[in-house]
Short mmCIF file of C-alpha atoms in Angstrom, two decimals:
data_model
loop_
_atom_site.label_atom_id
_atom_site.label_comp_id
_atom_site.label_asym_id
_atom_site.label_seq_id
_atom_site.Cartn_x
_atom_site.Cartn_y
_atom_site.Cartn_z
CA MET A 1 39.06 -226.01 115.60
CA ASN A 2 38.13 -222.75 118.00
CA THR A 3 34.10 -223.25 118.41
CA ALA A 4 33.20 -219.69 118.48
CA THR A 5 35.81 -219.23 114.58
CA ILE A 6 33.05 -222.13 113.63
CA ILE A 7 30.30 -220.52 114.71
CA THR A 8 31.12 -216.89 113.03
CA PHE A 9 32.08 -218.74 109.98
CA ILE A 10 28.66 -220.59 109.73
CA VAL A 11 26.63 -217.29 110.31
CA TYR A 12 28.54 -215.89 107.14
CA LEU A 13 27.89 -218.85 105.20
CA ILE A 14 23.78 -219.00 106.20
CA GLY A 15 24.08 -215.15 104.99
CA MET A 16 25.72 -215.95 101.79
CA LEU A 17 22.99 -218.53 101.02
CA GLY A 18 20.09 -216.30 102.46
CA ILE A 19 21.04 -213.86 99.58
CA GLY A 20 20.93 -216.47 97.08
CA LEU A 21 17.56 -217.63 98.28
CA TRP A 22 16.17 -213.76 98.31
CA THR A 23 17.31 -213.17 94.74
CA TYR A 24 16.22 -216.61 93.40
CA ARG A 25 12.56 -215.10 93.32
CA LYS A 26 14.14 -212.21 91.23
CA THR A 27 15.57 -214.16 89.01
CA ASN A 28 13.09 -215.12 85.97
CA THR A 29 14.79 -214.35 82.76
CA ILE A 30 18.12 -214.84 81.12
CA SER A 31 18.88 -211.52 81.22
CA ASP A 32 18.36 -211.42 85.24
CA TYR A 33 20.64 -214.44 85.42
CA PHE A 34 23.40 -212.80 83.73
CA LEU A 35 22.84 -209.32 84.28
CA GLY A 36 20.88 -208.71 86.74
CA GLY A 37 18.27 -206.84 84.45
CA ARG A 38 20.70 -204.16 84.39
CA SER A 39 19.99 -202.38 87.11
CA LEU A 40 22.89 -202.30 89.53
CA ASN A 41 23.33 -199.35 91.27
CA SER A 42 26.75 -197.18 91.52
CA TRP A 43 27.98 -198.74 94.83
CA VAL A 44 26.65 -202.01 94.05
CA ALA A 45 28.38 -201.37 90.43
CA ALA A 46 31.93 -200.37 91.83
CA MET A 47 31.67 -202.73 94.65
CA SER A 48 30.90 -205.92 92.90
CA ALA A 49 33.13 -205.46 90.14
CA GLN A 50 36.28 -204.86 92.44
CA ALA A 51 35.89 -207.85 95.19
CA SER A 52 35.63 -209.86 92.21
CA ASP A 53 38.33 -208.69 90.78
CA MET A 54 40.52 -209.00 93.62
CA SER A 55 39.90 -212.61 94.71
CA GLY A 56 41.90 -214.27 97.41
CA TRP A 57 45.11 -213.35 96.22
CA LEU A 58 44.55 -209.97 97.52
CA LEU A 59 43.94 -211.69 101.15
CA LEU A 60 46.48 -214.49 100.51
CA GLY A 61 48.79 -214.15 97.15
CA LEU A 62 49.72 -210.44 97.31
CA PRO A 63 50.45 -210.55 101.35
CA GLY A 64 52.56 -213.02 100.87
CA ALA A 65 54.26 -211.96 97.60
CA ILE A 66 55.31 -208.83 99.87
CA TYR A 67 56.21 -211.09 102.85
CA VAL A 68 58.84 -212.50 100.57
CA SER A 69 60.18 -209.34 98.17
CA GLY A 70 59.47 -206.33 100.74
CA LEU A 71 58.37 -203.26 98.68
CA ASN A 72 59.17 -204.63 95.38
CA GLY A 73 56.35 -206.39 95.04
CA MET A 74 54.16 -203.28 95.25
CA TRP A 75 54.90 -202.62 91.19
CA ILE A 76 52.22 -205.51 91.21
CA ALA A 77 49.69 -203.12 92.70
CA ILE A 78 50.52 -199.95 91.37
CA GLY A 79 50.00 -201.60 88.25
CA LEU A 80 46.46 -202.75 89.10
CA ALA A 81 45.59 -199.34 90.40
CA VAL A 82 46.14 -197.57 87.64
CA GLY A 83 44.89 -200.71 85.39
CA THR A 84 41.45 -199.94 87.86
CA TYR A 85 41.11 -196.25 86.65
CA LEU A 86 41.34 -196.60 82.64
CA ASN A 87 39.20 -199.37 82.46
CA TRP A 88 36.44 -197.18 84.50
CA GLN A 89 37.39 -194.08 82.51
CA PHE A 90 37.71 -195.52 79.32
CA VAL A 91 36.09 -198.72 79.01
CA ALA A 92 33.06 -198.49 81.45
CA LYS A 93 30.92 -195.95 79.73
CA ARG A 94 30.99 -197.24 75.89
CA LEU A 95 30.72 -200.83 76.72
CA ARG A 96 27.62 -199.93 78.79
CA LYS A 97 26.16 -197.81 75.80
CA TYR A 98 27.26 -200.11 72.94
CA THR A 99 26.08 -203.14 74.52
CA GLU A 100 22.52 -202.19 74.93
CA VAL A 101 22.52 -200.63 71.52
CA VAL A 102 23.38 -204.31 70.06
CA ASN A 103 21.18 -205.90 72.78
CA SER A 104 24.24 -208.07 73.76
CA ILE A 105 24.15 -209.95 77.65
CA THR A 106 27.19 -211.65 77.35
CA ILE A 107 30.93 -210.44 75.97
CA PRO A 108 30.73 -213.54 73.06
CA ASP A 109 27.39 -211.85 72.14
CA TYR A 110 28.44 -208.15 72.27
CA PHE A 111 31.29 -209.53 69.67
CA GLU A 112 29.04 -211.56 67.70
CA ASN A 113 26.46 -207.96 67.11
CA ARG A 114 29.49 -205.66 67.30
CA PHE A 115 30.61 -207.27 64.22
CA LYS A 116 28.15 -208.52 62.61
CA ASP A 117 29.40 -211.85 62.70
CA SER A 118 26.30 -214.46 61.37
CA THR A 119 29.04 -217.60 61.27
CA LYS A 120 29.17 -217.73 64.98
CA THR A 121 32.67 -217.95 64.55
CA LEU A 122 33.78 -214.85 66.84
CA ARG A 123 30.93 -215.91 69.83
CA VAL A 124 32.05 -219.87 69.90
CA ILE A 125 36.03 -218.77 69.65
CA SER A 126 35.56 -216.32 72.56
CA ALA A 127 33.27 -218.54 74.81
CA VAL A 128 36.03 -220.94 74.47
CA THR A 129 38.48 -219.08 75.75
CA ILE A 130 36.28 -217.72 78.61
CA ILE A 131 35.67 -221.43 79.73
CA VAL A 132 39.33 -222.26 79.15
CA PHE A 133 40.59 -219.38 81.41
CA PHE A 134 38.03 -219.55 83.65
CA LEU A 135 38.63 -223.11 84.86
CA PHE A 136 42.55 -222.24 85.72
CA TYR A 137 40.92 -218.71 87.76
CA ALA A 138 38.08 -220.44 89.23
CA SER A 139 40.38 -223.41 90.47
CA SER A 140 42.97 -220.97 91.47
CA GLY A 141 40.24 -219.68 93.95
CA MET A 142 39.11 -223.56 94.88
CA VAL A 143 42.75 -223.75 96.33
CA ALA A 144 42.85 -220.55 98.42
CA GLY A 145 39.49 -222.08 100.01
CA ALA A 146 40.87 -225.03 100.60
CA VAL A 147 44.32 -223.36 102.09
CA LEU A 148 41.72 -221.63 104.32
CA PHE A 149 40.09 -223.96 105.40
CA GLU A 150 43.29 -226.18 105.89
CA GLN A 151 45.07 -223.69 107.76
CA ALA A 152 42.57 -222.67 110.17
CA PHE A 153 40.84 -225.69 111.14
CA GLY A 154 42.96 -228.18 110.21
CA ILE A 155 40.64 -229.96 107.67
CA ASP A 156 41.79 -232.28 104.65
CA TYR A 157 42.83 -230.54 101.51
CA ASP A 158 39.63 -232.25 99.56
CA LEU A 159 37.41 -232.24 101.69
CA ALA A 160 38.15 -228.20 102.28
CA LEU A 161 37.79 -227.91 98.52
CA PHE A 162 34.00 -229.90 98.89
CA ILE A 163 32.87 -227.70 101.11
CA GLY A 164 33.94 -224.14 99.58
CA ALA A 165 32.60 -225.41 96.54
CA ILE A 166 29.13 -226.67 97.69
CA VAL A 167 28.76 -222.96 99.63
CA ILE A 168 29.86 -221.30 96.35
CA VAL A 169 28.01 -222.89 93.97
CA SER A 170 24.65 -222.89 96.09
CA TYR A 171 23.84 -219.65 95.35
CA THR A 172 25.48 -218.67 92.50
CA PHE A 173 23.13 -221.47 91.13
CA LEU A 174 19.76 -219.99 92.57
CA GLY A 175 20.39 -216.28 92.38
CA GLY A 176 22.76 -215.68 89.32
CA PHE A 177 24.09 -212.21 88.61
CA LEU A 178 21.99 -210.79 91.36
CA ALA A 179 22.84 -213.22 94.48
CA VAL A 180 26.64 -212.55 93.18
CA SER A 181 26.87 -208.65 92.95
CA LEU A 182 24.97 -208.59 96.24
CA THR A 183 27.07 -210.80 98.26
CA ASP A 184 30.23 -209.12 96.61
CA PHE A 185 29.06 -206.12 98.09
CA VAL A 186 29.53 -207.31 101.27
CA GLN A 187 32.08 -209.23 100.85
CA GLY A 188 33.98 -206.06 99.42
CA ILE A 189 33.19 -204.26 102.62
CA LEU A 190 34.28 -207.08 104.67
CA MET A 191 37.58 -207.47 102.83
CA LEU A 192 38.50 -203.77 103.19
CA CYS A 193 37.56 -203.70 106.75
CA ALA A 194 40.16 -206.79 107.56
CA LEU A 195 42.92 -205.39 105.62
CA ILE A 196 42.87 -202.13 107.16
CA PHE A 197 42.50 -203.38 111.10
CA VAL A 198 45.10 -206.35 111.18
CA PRO A 199 47.71 -204.05 109.82
CA ALA A 200 47.13 -200.98 111.42
CA LEU A 201 46.89 -203.11 115.01
CA ILE A 202 50.38 -204.39 114.31
CA LEU A 203 51.46 -200.83 113.55
CA VAL A 204 50.46 -199.61 116.48
CA SER A 205 51.85 -202.32 118.71
CA LEU A 206 55.33 -201.61 116.99
CA GLY A 207 55.37 -197.86 117.40
CA GLY A 208 53.83 -196.26 113.77
CA LEU A 209 55.27 -196.42 110.74
CA THR A 210 58.87 -195.29 111.98
CA GLY A 211 58.91 -198.72 114.37
CA LEU A 212 57.61 -200.64 111.67
CA TRP A 213 60.43 -199.65 109.15
CA ASN A 214 63.21 -199.82 111.72
CA SER A 215 61.99 -203.30 113.03
CA ILE A 216 61.65 -204.70 109.05
CA GLY A 217 65.65 -202.98 108.40
CA GLN A 218 66.93 -205.53 111.00
CA VAL A 219 65.77 -208.00 108.98
CA ASN A 220 67.04 -207.14 105.89
CA VAL A 221 66.96 -203.05 104.62
CA ASP A 222 66.59 -203.70 101.07
CA LEU A 223 62.87 -205.13 101.77
CA LEU A 224 62.60 -201.17 102.03
CA ASP A 225 63.75 -200.43 98.98
CA ILE A 226 61.26 -200.72 95.74
CA MET A 227 64.23 -201.03 93.31
CA LYS A 228 65.84 -203.54 95.09
CA SER A 229 64.96 -207.50 94.62
CA VAL A 230 64.55 -210.13 97.93
CA GLY A 231 64.09 -213.51 98.29
CA ILE A 232 63.91 -215.80 101.17
CA GLU A 233 66.88 -218.46 100.91
CA ASP A 234 68.10 -220.77 103.82
CA SER A 235 65.41 -219.25 105.93
CA THR A 236 66.68 -215.76 105.48
CA TRP A 237 65.42 -212.87 103.39
CA ILE A 238 68.91 -212.19 100.89
CA THR A 239 68.90 -209.32 98.43
CA ASN A 240 69.47 -210.98 94.65
CA ALA A 241 72.04 -210.14 92.70
CA THR A 242 70.54 -208.47 90.11
CA SER A 243 68.79 -205.47 92.46
CA PHE A 244 66.66 -203.61 89.79
CA SER A 245 64.95 -205.75 87.03
CA MET A 246 63.57 -203.67 84.17
CA VAL A 247 61.90 -207.02 82.89
CA GLY A 248 60.46 -208.08 86.35
CA THR A 249 59.38 -204.42 86.86
CA ILE A 250 57.57 -204.12 83.61
CA SER A 251 55.91 -207.59 84.30
CA LEU A 252 54.92 -206.72 87.40
CA LEU A 253 53.32 -203.15 86.18
CA ALA A 254 52.22 -204.72 83.49
CA TRP A 255 49.59 -206.73 85.44
CA GLY A 256 47.33 -203.25 85.20
CA LEU A 257 46.83 -203.92 81.00
CA GLY A 258 45.01 -207.32 82.27
CA TYR A 259 41.99 -205.27 83.10
CA PHE A 260 40.80 -204.21 79.81
CA GLY A 261 39.88 -208.26 79.17
CA GLN A 262 38.50 -209.67 82.16
CA PRO A 263 34.99 -210.41 81.92
CA HIS A 264 33.61 -210.80 85.23
CA ILE A 265 34.80 -207.36 85.48
CA LEU A 266 33.94 -206.23 82.34
CA THR A 267 30.00 -207.52 82.91
CA ARG A 268 29.84 -205.09 85.69
CA PHE A 269 29.98 -202.31 83.64
CA MET A 270 26.91 -204.00 81.22
CA SER A 271 24.65 -204.00 84.02
CA ILE A 272 24.76 -200.86 86.08
CA ARG A 273 21.67 -199.36 85.66
CA SER A 274 22.80 -196.02 83.78
CA VAL A 275 25.69 -194.03 82.28
CA ALA A 276 24.94 -191.51 84.99
CA GLU A 277 26.03 -194.01 87.56
CA ILE A 278 29.46 -194.40 86.35
CA PRO A 279 31.34 -191.50 87.42
CA LYS A 280 29.97 -192.05 91.30
CA ALA A 281 30.88 -196.11 90.83
CA ARG A 282 34.24 -194.94 88.96
CA LEU A 283 35.50 -193.00 92.31
CA ILE A 284 33.97 -195.91 94.46
CA ALA A 285 35.90 -198.66 93.06
CA VAL A 286 38.74 -196.69 92.43
CA ILE A 287 38.96 -195.64 96.38
CA TRP A 288 38.56 -199.54 97.43
CA VAL A 289 40.96 -200.59 95.03
CA VAL A 290 43.59 -198.10 96.41
CA LEU A 291 42.95 -199.08 100.20
CA SER A 292 42.52 -202.35 99.69
CA LEU A 293 45.98 -202.96 97.96
CA ILE A 294 47.95 -200.83 100.48
CA GLY A 295 46.08 -202.74 103.56
CA ALA A 296 47.65 -206.04 101.57
CA GLY A 297 51.16 -204.68 101.02
CA PHE A 298 51.26 -203.99 104.97
CA VAL A 299 50.02 -206.82 106.07
CA GLY A 300 52.91 -208.24 104.09
CA LEU A 301 55.04 -205.88 105.53
CA VAL A 302 54.24 -206.48 109.26
CA ALA A 303 54.36 -210.03 108.99
CA ILE A 304 57.56 -209.85 108.34
CA THR A 305 58.34 -208.67 112.12
CA GLN A 306 56.17 -211.07 113.93
CA PHE A 307 57.76 -214.45 112.59
CA ASN A 308 61.82 -215.31 113.70
CA VAL A 309 61.85 -217.71 111.14
CA PRO A 310 59.99 -217.40 107.48
CA LEU A 311 56.86 -219.24 106.79
CA GLU A 312 57.04 -222.39 104.45
CA ASN A 313 54.10 -221.14 103.04
CA PRO A 314 54.62 -217.15 102.45
CA GLU A 315 50.74 -217.34 101.01
CA SER A 316 49.55 -218.11 104.74
CA VAL A 317 51.02 -214.80 106.41
CA PHE A 318 47.09 -213.25 106.67
CA ILE A 319 45.69 -216.04 108.30
CA LEU A 320 48.57 -216.81 110.64
CA LEU A 321 48.46 -213.09 111.57
CA VAL A 322 45.05 -213.77 112.24
CA GLN A 323 45.01 -216.81 114.65
CA THR A 324 48.04 -215.21 116.45
CA LEU A 325 46.89 -211.94 117.29
CA PHE A 326 43.45 -212.25 117.52
CA ASN A 327 40.78 -213.49 119.74
CA PRO A 328 38.18 -216.70 118.55
CA TRP A 329 35.09 -214.30 117.66
CA ILE A 330 37.50 -211.26 115.75
CA ALA A 331 39.32 -213.91 114.04
CA GLY A 332 36.14 -215.63 112.69
CA ILE A 333 35.29 -212.55 111.27
CA LEU A 334 38.50 -211.90 109.68
CA LEU A 335 38.98 -215.30 108.30
CA ALA A 336 35.26 -215.41 107.06
CA ALA A 337 37.15 -211.90 104.91
CA ILE A 338 39.13 -214.39 102.91
CA LEU A 339 36.66 -216.66 102.08
CA ALA A 340 34.56 -213.83 101.06
CA ALA A 341 37.25 -212.73 98.62
CA ILE A 342 37.53 -216.37 97.43
CA MET A 343 33.75 -216.56 97.20
CA SER A 344 33.35 -212.95 95.45
CA THR A 345 35.43 -214.26 92.40
CA ILE A 346 34.70 -217.43 91.74
CA ASP A 347 30.87 -217.01 92.02
CA SER A 348 31.32 -214.39 88.97
CA GLN A 349 33.73 -216.86 87.18
CA LEU A 350 31.31 -219.28 87.17
CA LEU A 351 28.48 -217.14 86.09
CA VAL A 352 30.55 -215.39 83.11
CA SER A 353 31.46 -219.36 82.31
CA SER A 354 27.62 -220.68 82.28
CA SER A 355 26.86 -217.38 80.50
CA ALA A 356 29.00 -218.84 77.89
CA VAL A 357 27.75 -222.37 77.59
CA ALA A 358 23.89 -221.63 77.89
CA GLU A 359 23.73 -218.52 75.97
CA ASP A 360 26.82 -219.12 73.00
CA PHE A 361 27.04 -222.65 73.21
CA TYR A 362 23.41 -224.40 73.69
CA LYS A 363 21.51 -221.54 72.58
CA GLN A 364 23.47 -220.73 69.67
CA ILE A 365 23.99 -224.15 68.10
CA PHE A 366 21.92 -226.92 69.76
CA ARG A 367 18.70 -224.92 70.61
CA LYS A 368 17.84 -221.53 68.95
CA ASN A 369 14.43 -221.26 69.95
CA ALA A 370 14.83 -222.53 73.33
CA SER A 371 13.14 -220.65 75.96
CA GLU A 372 13.75 -218.55 78.85
CA LYS A 373 13.13 -220.80 81.67
CA GLU A 374 15.32 -223.36 79.45
CA LEU A 375 18.04 -221.38 79.03
CA LEU A 376 18.00 -220.09 82.66
CA TRP A 377 18.07 -223.85 83.78
CA VAL A 378 21.13 -224.66 81.61
CA SER A 379 22.51 -222.02 83.06
CA ARG A 380 22.33 -223.38 86.51
CA GLY A 381 23.27 -226.72 85.30
CA SER A 382 26.29 -225.16 83.90
CA VAL A 383 27.40 -223.61 87.11
CA ILE A 384 27.58 -227.27 88.53
CA PHE A 385 29.67 -229.01 85.52
CA ILE A 386 31.88 -226.43 85.44
CA SER A 387 32.88 -226.10 89.15
CA ILE A 388 33.51 -229.79 89.22
CA LEU A 389 35.85 -229.25 86.61
CA ALA A 390 37.70 -226.84 88.71
CA VAL A 391 37.19 -228.85 91.79
CA ILE A 392 39.09 -231.54 89.82
CA LEU A 393 41.62 -228.94 88.27
CA ALA A 394 42.40 -227.83 92.04
CA LYS A 395 42.70 -231.20 93.64
CA SER A 396 46.25 -231.46 92.30
CA GLY A 397 46.84 -228.00 94.24
CA GLY A 398 49.37 -225.31 93.39
CA ASN A 399 50.37 -221.25 94.04
CA VAL A 400 47.44 -219.38 94.19
CA LEU A 401 49.37 -216.08 92.74
CA GLU A 402 50.22 -218.55 90.18
CA LEU A 403 47.43 -219.75 88.61
CA VAL A 404 45.64 -215.90 88.93
CA SER A 405 48.83 -214.84 86.80
CA TYR A 406 48.12 -217.06 84.15
CA ALA A 407 44.48 -216.81 83.52
CA TRP A 408 44.64 -212.72 84.38
CA ALA A 409 47.20 -212.78 81.61
CA GLY A 410 44.91 -215.32 79.09
CA PHE A 411 42.02 -212.64 79.47
CA GLY A 412 43.69 -209.73 79.55
CA ALA A 413 45.80 -210.45 76.26
CA ALA A 414 42.83 -212.33 73.93
CA PHE A 415 40.11 -209.47 74.93
CA GLY A 416 41.88 -206.52 75.90
CA PRO A 417 43.01 -205.13 72.90
CA VAL A 418 39.94 -206.22 70.72
CA ILE A 419 37.25 -204.47 73.74
CA ILE A 420 39.70 -201.32 73.64
CA LEU A 421 39.85 -201.00 69.90
CA SER A 422 36.16 -202.34 69.35
CA LEU A 423 35.04 -199.36 71.45
CA PHE A 424 37.23 -196.76 69.87
CA TRP A 425 38.47 -197.70 66.34
CA ARG A 426 35.24 -197.89 63.77
CA ARG A 427 37.54 -199.29 60.97
CA MET A 428 38.01 -202.81 63.15
CA THR A 429 36.72 -205.73 61.28
CA LYS A 430 35.27 -209.15 62.59
CA ASN A 431 38.62 -210.64 61.59
CA GLY A 432 40.49 -208.34 63.01
CA ALA A 433 38.84 -209.03 65.98
CA LEU A 434 39.27 -212.93 65.40
CA ALA A 435 42.98 -212.54 64.98
CA GLY A 436 43.30 -210.65 67.97
CA ILE A 437 41.76 -213.12 70.06
CA LEU A 438 43.50 -216.02 69.07
CA SER A 439 47.03 -214.54 68.65
CA GLY A 440 46.97 -213.14 72.36
CA ALA A 441 45.63 -216.64 73.81
CA LEU A 442 48.09 -218.53 71.96
CA THR A 443 50.77 -216.22 72.76
CA VAL A 444 50.16 -216.08 76.58
CA ILE A 445 49.79 -220.99 76.39
CA LEU A 446 52.83 -220.57 74.37
CA TRP A 447 54.80 -218.40 76.45
CA GLY A 448 54.24 -219.92 79.54
CA ASN A 449 55.38 -223.40 78.14
CA ILE A 450 58.22 -223.26 75.79
CA ASN A 451 61.28 -222.69 77.51
CA VAL A 452 63.30 -220.39 75.67
CA LEU A 453 60.82 -217.66 76.00
CA ASN A 454 59.53 -218.51 79.38
CA SER A 455 63.56 -218.34 80.26
CA ILE A 456 63.45 -214.20 79.69
CA GLY A 457 60.91 -213.64 82.72
CA LEU A 458 58.89 -211.73 80.81
CA TYR A 459 55.33 -211.35 82.14
CA GLU A 460 53.27 -213.67 79.23
CA LEU A 461 50.49 -210.92 78.92
CA VAL A 462 52.48 -207.94 77.95
CA PRO A 463 53.82 -210.01 74.41
CA GLY A 464 49.94 -211.16 74.12
CA PHE A 465 48.43 -207.96 74.73
CA ILE A 466 51.25 -206.32 71.59
CA LEU A 467 50.80 -209.17 69.72
CA ALA A 468 46.70 -209.27 69.67
CA TRP A 469 46.79 -205.22 68.94
CA ILE A 470 49.42 -205.60 66.49
CA ALA A 471 47.03 -208.30 64.74
CA ILE A 472 43.81 -206.33 64.93
CA VAL A 473 45.12 -203.63 63.13
CA ILE A 474 46.86 -205.46 59.98
CA VAL A 475 44.16 -207.87 59.38
CA SER A 476 41.61 -205.40 59.84
CA LEU A 477 43.41 -202.55 57.59
CA ILE A 478 44.00 -205.65 54.65
CA ASP A 479 40.29 -206.60 55.15
CA LYS A 480 37.47 -204.97 53.53
CA ASP A 481 36.17 -201.92 54.93
CA PRO A 482 33.50 -202.52 57.55
CA SER A 483 29.45 -201.88 56.66
CA PHE A 484 27.46 -198.67 56.67
CA GLU A 485 25.39 -200.41 59.07
CA ILE A 486 28.47 -201.11 61.38
CA LYS A 487 29.54 -198.02 61.34
CA GLU A 488 26.57 -196.32 61.86
CA GLU A 489 25.80 -197.87 65.25
CA PHE A 490 29.20 -197.52 66.22
CA ASN A 491 28.62 -193.65 65.45
CA LEU A 492 25.32 -194.16 67.98
CA ALA A 493 26.96 -196.35 70.57
CA VAL A 494 29.73 -193.89 71.22
CA SER A 495 27.28 -190.84 71.27
CA HIS A 496 23.75 -191.39 71.76
CA SER A 497 21.52 -190.01 73.84
CA SER A 498 18.60 -191.72 75.81
CA LYS A 499 16.31 -190.57 73.03
CA GLN A 500 18.52 -191.72 69.74
CA GLN A 501 18.60 -195.01 71.66
CA GLN A 502 15.05 -195.51 72.50
CA GLU A 503 14.54 -194.22 68.45
CA TYR A 504 17.28 -197.10 67.62
CA ASN A 505 15.46 -199.80 69.76
CA LYS A 506 11.84 -199.27 67.92
CA SER A 507 13.72 -198.95 64.65
CA VAL A 508 15.32 -202.47 65.28
#
């Protein structure tokens, strides 16, 4: 272990814990803990949403995928960039308005209030879905953190898991949503700087883009063709027999569909302090995402030119580039960017999961009259409990991108169509929403575990999203028409002014 790198890491971690302690004093109610009192400005909301979205796979999984497949791997980035824009453009504003009109602080809370579900079925089913898929998502972050500590410092994998979990749980436990959002803001800046700085420096040494293209072309010219499929076999880059796969390309682009159903991103829309902040936040978010994805892509490409023998673990390319090319102090800062990416996502996942336990299970089923203080401590206890489960799941290891891919598909299929249609289709019913969540989640689970379906090679998010959408429409049309109250509330939520909202809140 290099002393300078360790010191840099420790300073960074102390800074994150400091934010947790500072926000602890500002977190007094359950709304503060889960939504920060709906007080985020456009910069914090945008950076927090996208930093929590990208996770450790932005600096590990995506560069690794592009290192192996070349420009063909950028189809994922294209899908994600388009999905980011569409989510901010069409979902953010309406969800922010609607959740305030129906007084909702969690996604299951919104579903229940949107459809006036007195049976609690929608709330419980969506809460279970959140907890199940976030366990896989959080475990992917734990795996990424362990890979980082293992590669950078030679720490044992299990010990690395424990260290990473302790730090993340500490500031999430203390400060809740506000701590998570502020740390995400700092971490988002650090991630972007690292993704621009590292490939830019190597590009200069190679003589710019022309030098990079020439160097990659000497390895395998098809790495520079976005329509060609390349892989590593027998320690060399080989062009696959099927040079272009429509199914494979659709699968990569379909990652963009996942945005509409990610609870940790949707809660950022709910927490922004004003609808008027959303256009500015959208611009910031899209610019950050595009620059970060391009940077991650270049990290993967320049790495092809830096190692004579293909790496055994492609997801370690960023770590090895940093260790090889930079002095220990700079390396410490750049490696901290990986930890920032990991932490910025896991903390959000833990928070949303704890909200499902406290607000959607504990309060609704066991303690309906629970006080704000009691719910606050139940939420904090849930953060610890869910973290323990994620660590246990992560102990078996795994591929970061594959774990993220599975959880991303689960949320995108289960919640994406429900969120979109609930905000834009007045005729949608409670049973339609329930059918959408169940069909989307089950399709993702079955598709990945049934060999006949899995062999098609289509990303499970695609059939899951389509079948969920169809299920919502069919069941809602068969179901009886929503009540007059639900329709009026819908009209108010999608077009209300501040004055109308105040009058509505008074009447409620």
